[in-house]
Coordinates of C-alpha atoms and ligand atoms in Angstrom, one line a residue:
M1 CA -21.2 -10.4 -15.6
K2 CA -17.6 -9.2 -16.4
E3 CA -18.9 -8.2 -20.0
D4 CA -21.7 -6.1 -18.3
M5 CA -19.4 -4.4 -16.1
L6 CA -17.2 -3.5 -19.2
K7 CA -20.2 -2.5 -21.2
M8 CA -21.4 0.0 -18.5
L9 CA -17.8 1.5 -18.5
R10 CA -17.6 1.8 -22.3
G11 CA -18.0 5.4 -23.4
N12 CA -17.3 6.9 -20.0
V13 CA -13.6 6.1 -19.9
G14 CA -10.9 5.5 -22.5
D15 CA -10.3 2.2 -24.4
R16 CA -7.1 1.4 -22.7
V17 CA -8.6 1.4 -19.4
I18 CA -11.4 -0.8 -20.5
E19 CA -8.9 -3.3 -22.1
A20 CA -6.7 -3.2 -18.7
M21 CA -9.7 -3.9 -16.8
E22 CA -10.8 -6.7 -19.2
R23 CA -7.4 -8.5 -18.6
V24 CA -7.6 -8.3 -14.8
P25 CA -9.7 -11.2 -13.1
R26 CA -11.4 -9.2 -10.4
E27 CA -12.9 -12.3 -8.9
L28 CA -9.4 -13.1 -7.6
F29 CA -9.1 -10.1 -5.6
V30 CA -12.2 -10.5 -3.4
P31 CA -12.8 -13.0 -0.6
E32 CA -13.5 -16.4 -1.9
S33 CA -17.2 -16.2 -0.2
I34 CA -18.3 -13.3 -2.3
R35 CA -16.6 -14.1 -5.6
S36 CA -20.0 -14.1 -7.3
L37 CA -20.3 -10.4 -6.4
A38 CA -16.9 -9.5 -8.0
Y39 CA -18.4 -7.7 -11.0
E40 CA -21.1 -5.8 -9.3
D41 CA -20.4 -2.0 -9.4
H42 CA -20.1 -1.3 -5.7
P43 CA -17.3 -1.5 -3.1
L44 CA -17.1 -4.9 -1.5
P45 CA -15.7 -5.8 2.0
I46 CA -12.0 -7.5 1.8
G47 CA -11.5 -7.7 5.8
E48 CA -10.0 -5.6 8.4
G49 CA -12.9 -3.1 7.9
Q50 CA -11.6 -2.3 4.4
T51 CA -13.1 -2.4 0.8
I52 CA -12.2 -3.1 -2.6
S53 CA -13.4 0.2 -4.5
A54 CA -16.3 -0.2 -7.1
P55 CA -15.2 -1.0 -10.7
H56 CA -16.4 2.5 -12.0
M57 CA -14.2 4.3 -9.5
V58 CA -11.1 2.2 -10.4
A59 CA -11.9 3.0 -14.1
I60 CA -12.5 6.8 -13.4
M61 CA -9.2 7.2 -11.4
C62 CA -7.0 5.3 -14.0
D63 CA -8.7 7.4 -16.8
V64 CA -7.9 10.6 -14.8
L65 CA -4.5 9.5 -14.2
D66 CA -3.6 8.7 -17.9
L67 CA -1.1 6.0 -17.2
G68 CA 1.2 5.3 -20.1
E69 CA 3.5 2.3 -20.9
G70 CA 6.9 2.3 -19.1
M71 CA 5.8 4.7 -16.4
S72 CA 6.8 4.4 -12.8
A73 CA 3.6 4.6 -10.5
L74 CA 3.0 4.6 -6.8
D75 CA -0.5 3.2 -5.5
V76 CA -1.4 4.1 -1.9
G77 CA -3.8 1.9 -0.3
A78 CA -3.1 -1.5 -1.9
G79 CA -6.1 -3.2 -0.2
S80 CA -6.9 -6.2 -2.4
G81 CA -4.3 -5.2 -4.9
Y82 CA -6.9 -5.0 -7.8
H83 CA -6.4 -1.2 -8.5
A84 CA -2.7 -1.8 -8.6
A85 CA -3.1 -4.6 -11.1
V86 CA -5.2 -2.5 -13.3
M87 CA -2.5 0.3 -13.0
A88 CA 0.1 -2.4 -13.8
E89 CA -1.7 -3.5 -17.0
L90 CA -1.6 0.1 -18.0
V91 CA 2.0 0.8 -17.6
G92 CA 3.0 -2.5 -19.2
P93 CA 5.8 -4.9 -18.7
E94 CA 8.3 -1.9 -19.1
G95 CA 6.6 0.1 -16.3
C96 CA 6.3 -0.7 -12.6
V97 CA 3.9 -0.1 -9.8
Y98 CA 4.7 0.2 -5.9
S99 CA 1.6 -0.4 -4.0
I100 CA 1.8 0.7 -0.2
E101 CA -0.7 -0.6 2.4
R102 CA -0.6 0.2 6.2
V103 CA -2.6 -3.0 7.3
P104 CA -0.2 -6.0 7.4
E105 CA -3.0 -8.5 6.8
L106 CA -4.0 -6.8 3.5
V107 CA -0.4 -6.7 2.3
V108 CA -0.4 -10.4 2.5
F109 CA -3.8 -10.6 0.8
A110 CA -2.8 -8.1 -2.0
R111 CA 0.4 -10.0 -2.6
R112 CA -1.2 -13.4 -2.8
N113 CA -4.0 -12.1 -5.1
L114 CA -1.5 -10.5 -7.4
R115 CA 0.6 -13.8 -7.5
E116 CA -2.5 -15.7 -8.4
A117 CA -3.5 -13.3 -11.1
G118 CA 0.0 -13.5 -12.5
I119 CA 0.6 -9.7 -12.2
K120 CA 4.6 -9.4 -12.0
N121 CA 5.3 -5.7 -12.2
V122 CA 3.6 -4.7 -8.8
T123 CA 5.7 -4.5 -5.6
V124 CA 3.4 -4.2 -2.4
V125 CA 5.1 -2.6 0.5
E126 CA 3.9 -2.1 4.2
G127 CA 3.8 1.4 5.5
D128 CA 2.2 4.8 5.9
G129 CA 1.6 5.7 2.2
S130 CA 0.6 9.3 3.3
R131 CA 4.4 9.8 3.5
G132 CA 4.8 8.2 0.1
L133 CA 7.6 5.8 -0.8
P134 CA 10.5 8.2 -1.1
E135 CA 13.1 5.3 -1.8
H136 CA 11.5 4.8 -5.4
A137 CA 10.6 8.5 -6.1
P138 CA 10.1 10.3 -8.3
Y139 CA 7.0 8.9 -9.9
D140 CA 5.4 9.6 -13.3
R141 CA 2.0 8.7 -11.6
I142 CA 0.6 8.5 -8.0
N143 CA -2.9 7.1 -7.2
V144 CA -4.4 7.4 -3.6
A145 CA -7.3 5.1 -2.7
A146 CA -8.3 6.7 0.6
T147 CA -9.5 10.2 1.4
A148 CA -7.0 12.7 2.9
P149 CA -7.7 15.9 4.8
E150 CA -5.7 17.7 2.2
V151 CA -3.2 16.7 -0.5
P152 CA -0.3 15.2 1.3
E153 CA 2.6 17.3 0.7
P154 CA 5.2 14.4 0.5
L155 CA 3.2 12.8 -2.4
K156 CA 3.3 16.2 -4.4
E157 CA 7.2 16.2 -3.7
Q158 CA 7.6 12.8 -5.0
L159 CA 6.2 13.4 -8.4
K160 CA 8.2 14.0 -11.6
V161 CA 7.7 17.3 -13.4
G162 CA 4.9 16.6 -15.7
G163 CA 3.8 13.9 -13.1
K164 CA 0.2 13.4 -12.1
L165 CA -1.4 12.5 -8.6
V166 CA -5.1 11.7 -8.0
V167 CA -6.4 11.8 -4.4
P168 CA -9.7 12.0 -2.7
V169 CA -9.7 15.0 -0.4
G170 CA -12.2 15.8 2.3
S171 CA -14.1 14.0 5.2
C172 CA -17.8 14.5 5.2
Y173 CA -17.8 15.8 1.6
Q174 CA -15.0 14.4 -0.6
E175 CA -13.8 15.4 -3.9
L176 CA -11.5 13.7 -6.3
V177 CA -8.5 16.0 -7.0
L178 CA -5.9 15.8 -9.7
V179 CA -2.5 17.4 -9.1
I180 CA -0.2 18.0 -12.1
R181 CA 3.3 18.9 -11.2
T182 CA 4.7 21.7 -13.7
E183 CA 8.0 23.5 -14.0
E184 CA 6.5 26.4 -12.2
G185 CA 4.6 24.4 -9.4
F186 CA 1.4 22.5 -9.1
E187 CA -2.0 22.8 -11.0
L188 CA -5.2 21.4 -9.6
E189 CA -8.2 20.1 -11.2
H190 CA -11.5 18.8 -9.5
H191 CA -13.3 15.7 -10.8
G192 CA -16.4 15.5 -8.6
G193 CA -17.7 13.9 -5.4
V194 CA -16.5 10.6 -4.2
V195 CA -16.9 8.3 -1.1
F196 CA -13.5 6.6 0.3
V197 CA -12.3 5.2 3.5
P198 CA -9.9 7.6 5.5
L199 CA -6.1 7.8 4.6
I200 CA -4.7 7.1 8.0
G201 CA -1.3 8.4 8.8
D202 CA 1.2 11.2 9.4
H203 CA -0.2 13.3 6.4
G204 CA -3.7 11.9 6.5
F205 CA -6.1 11.5 9.2
K206 CA -4.9 10.6 12.7
I207 CA -6.4 7.9 15.1
Ligands
SAM301 N1 -7.1 0.0 -3.9 C1 -7.7 -1.0 -3.1 C2 -8.1 -2.2 -4.0 O1 -7.9 -2.3 -5.1 O2 -8.7 -3.2 -3.2 C3 -8.8 -0.5 -2.2 C4 -8.3 0.5 -1.3 S1 -9.2 0.7 0.2 C5 -10.5 1.7 -0.4 C6 -8.2 1.7 0.9 C7 -7.1 1.1 1.6 O3 -6.2 2.3 2.1 C8 -7.2 0.3 2.7 O4 -6.8 -1.1 2.5 C9 -6.6 1.0 3.9 O5 -5.9 0.1 4.8 C10 -5.5 1.7 3.1 N2 -4.9 2.8 4.0 C11 -5.5 3.8 4.7 N3 -4.5 4.7 5.0 C12 -3.3 4.3 4.6 C13 -2.0 4.8 4.5 N4 -1.6 5.8 5.3 N5 -1.0 4.1 4.0 C14 -1.3 3.0 3.2 N6 -2.4 2.5 3.1 C15 -3.5 3.1 3.7

């Protein structure tokens, strides 16, 4: 089943992303009762009303972000920890990933899954990721796995020059937006329609 998933992704995203996903055991990042569904290409429930994103969406976001060896990355919305694990494989042992999650139960879930998968270069932090994680900024790359009303300003400010941020933006209609920080300011690229749960926080949606 894992091979079928990788076959479906080949040709659509770069080989480095495929190889990273090949190394991460996705079945360890879903609740035990649904492990048999781990390689199906759709989101799955992980508890607390949240989901692990579909494999193709993780692949596309990692591809758009173009993560390189040794980079420092921030992942907003740790959920199960799977997306952060794939990012960790892409930045390699010299790189590091900070993954922030607002739901305490999912912080515990993500940490346990990452530990069981043997992923060592991800630090899971509890908090409001719409504010970023300024104590470890600036970042080469920022991934946001929940939709925001607009690109959160603190995340833009926590990018290095040359850094990239990928974030779904919108509510009814959502679009994947890539922000690139340049010497002069910020450039935006649009990468098509997506469906994500809301980013809830100071610079996201309010509850
Ligand atoms: N990347 C995750 C994975 O690999 O399983 C899936 C992410 S799930 C689609 C979105 C996650 O964002 C949820 O776990 C949700 O609790 C979290 N979230 C929503 N708003 C947040 C915020 N302001 N800060 C941090 N996490 C947030």
